[in-house]
Amino acid sequence: MNFIRGWGDEASMKSFLKSTLGFGIAAIILNTLWGVITSRIGLKGG
């Protein structure tokens, strides 16, 4: 676990995980919205 200590304390790890999760959730939402928009317009894509 020494390599994690090199990164910083637990708080920085939590903020890193939060930003990674936030990015993943945003990507899923954008992908879903893009699918809805393209299906409404009638395009094949997404």
PDB file of C-alpha atoms in Angstrom, residues 11-32:
ATOM      1  CA  ALA A  11      -8.921  12.528   0.775  1.00  0.00           C
ATOM      2  CA  SER A  12      -7.075  12.920  -2.518  1.00  0.00           C
ATOM      3  CA  MET A  13      -7.864   9.315  -3.398  1.00  0.00           C
ATOM      4  CA  LYS A  14     -11.549   9.938  -2.668  1.00  0.00           C
ATOM      5  CA  SER A  15     -11.608  13.064  -4.832  1.00  0.00           C
ATOM      6  CA  PHE A  16      -9.875  11.121  -7.613  1.00  0.00           C
ATOM      7  CA  LEU A  17     -12.497   8.367  -7.398  1.00  0.00           C
ATOM      8  CA  LYS A  18     -15.280  10.955  -7.327  1.00  0.00           C
ATOM      9  CA  SER A  19     -14.007  12.692 -10.457  1.00  0.00           C
ATOM     10  CA  THR A  20     -13.611   9.348 -12.230  1.00  0.00           C
ATOM     11  CA  LEU A  21     -17.139   8.300 -11.276  1.00  0.00           C
ATOM     12  CA  GLY A  22     -18.524  11.696 -12.265  1.00  0.00           C
ATOM     13  CA  PHE A  23     -16.861  11.471 -15.667  1.00  0.00           C
ATOM     14  CA  GLY A  24     -18.226   7.974 -16.226  1.00  0.00           C
ATOM     15  CA  ILE A  25     -21.759   8.987 -15.248  1.00  0.00           C
ATOM     16  CA  ALA A  26     -21.581  12.073 -17.479  1.00  0.00           C
ATOM     17  CA  ALA A  27     -20.426   9.909 -20.395  1.00  0.00           C
ATOM     18  CA  ILE A  28     -23.332   7.498 -19.869  1.00  0.00           C
ATOM     19  CA  ILE A  29     -25.843  10.372 -19.695  1.00  0.00           C
ATOM     20  CA  LEU A  30     -24.419  12.014 -22.827  1.00  0.00           C
ATOM     21  CA  ASN A  31     -24.472   8.688 -24.668  1.00  0.00           C
ATOM     22  CA  THR A  32     -28.108   8.121 -23.683  1.00  0.00           C
TER      23      THR A  32
END
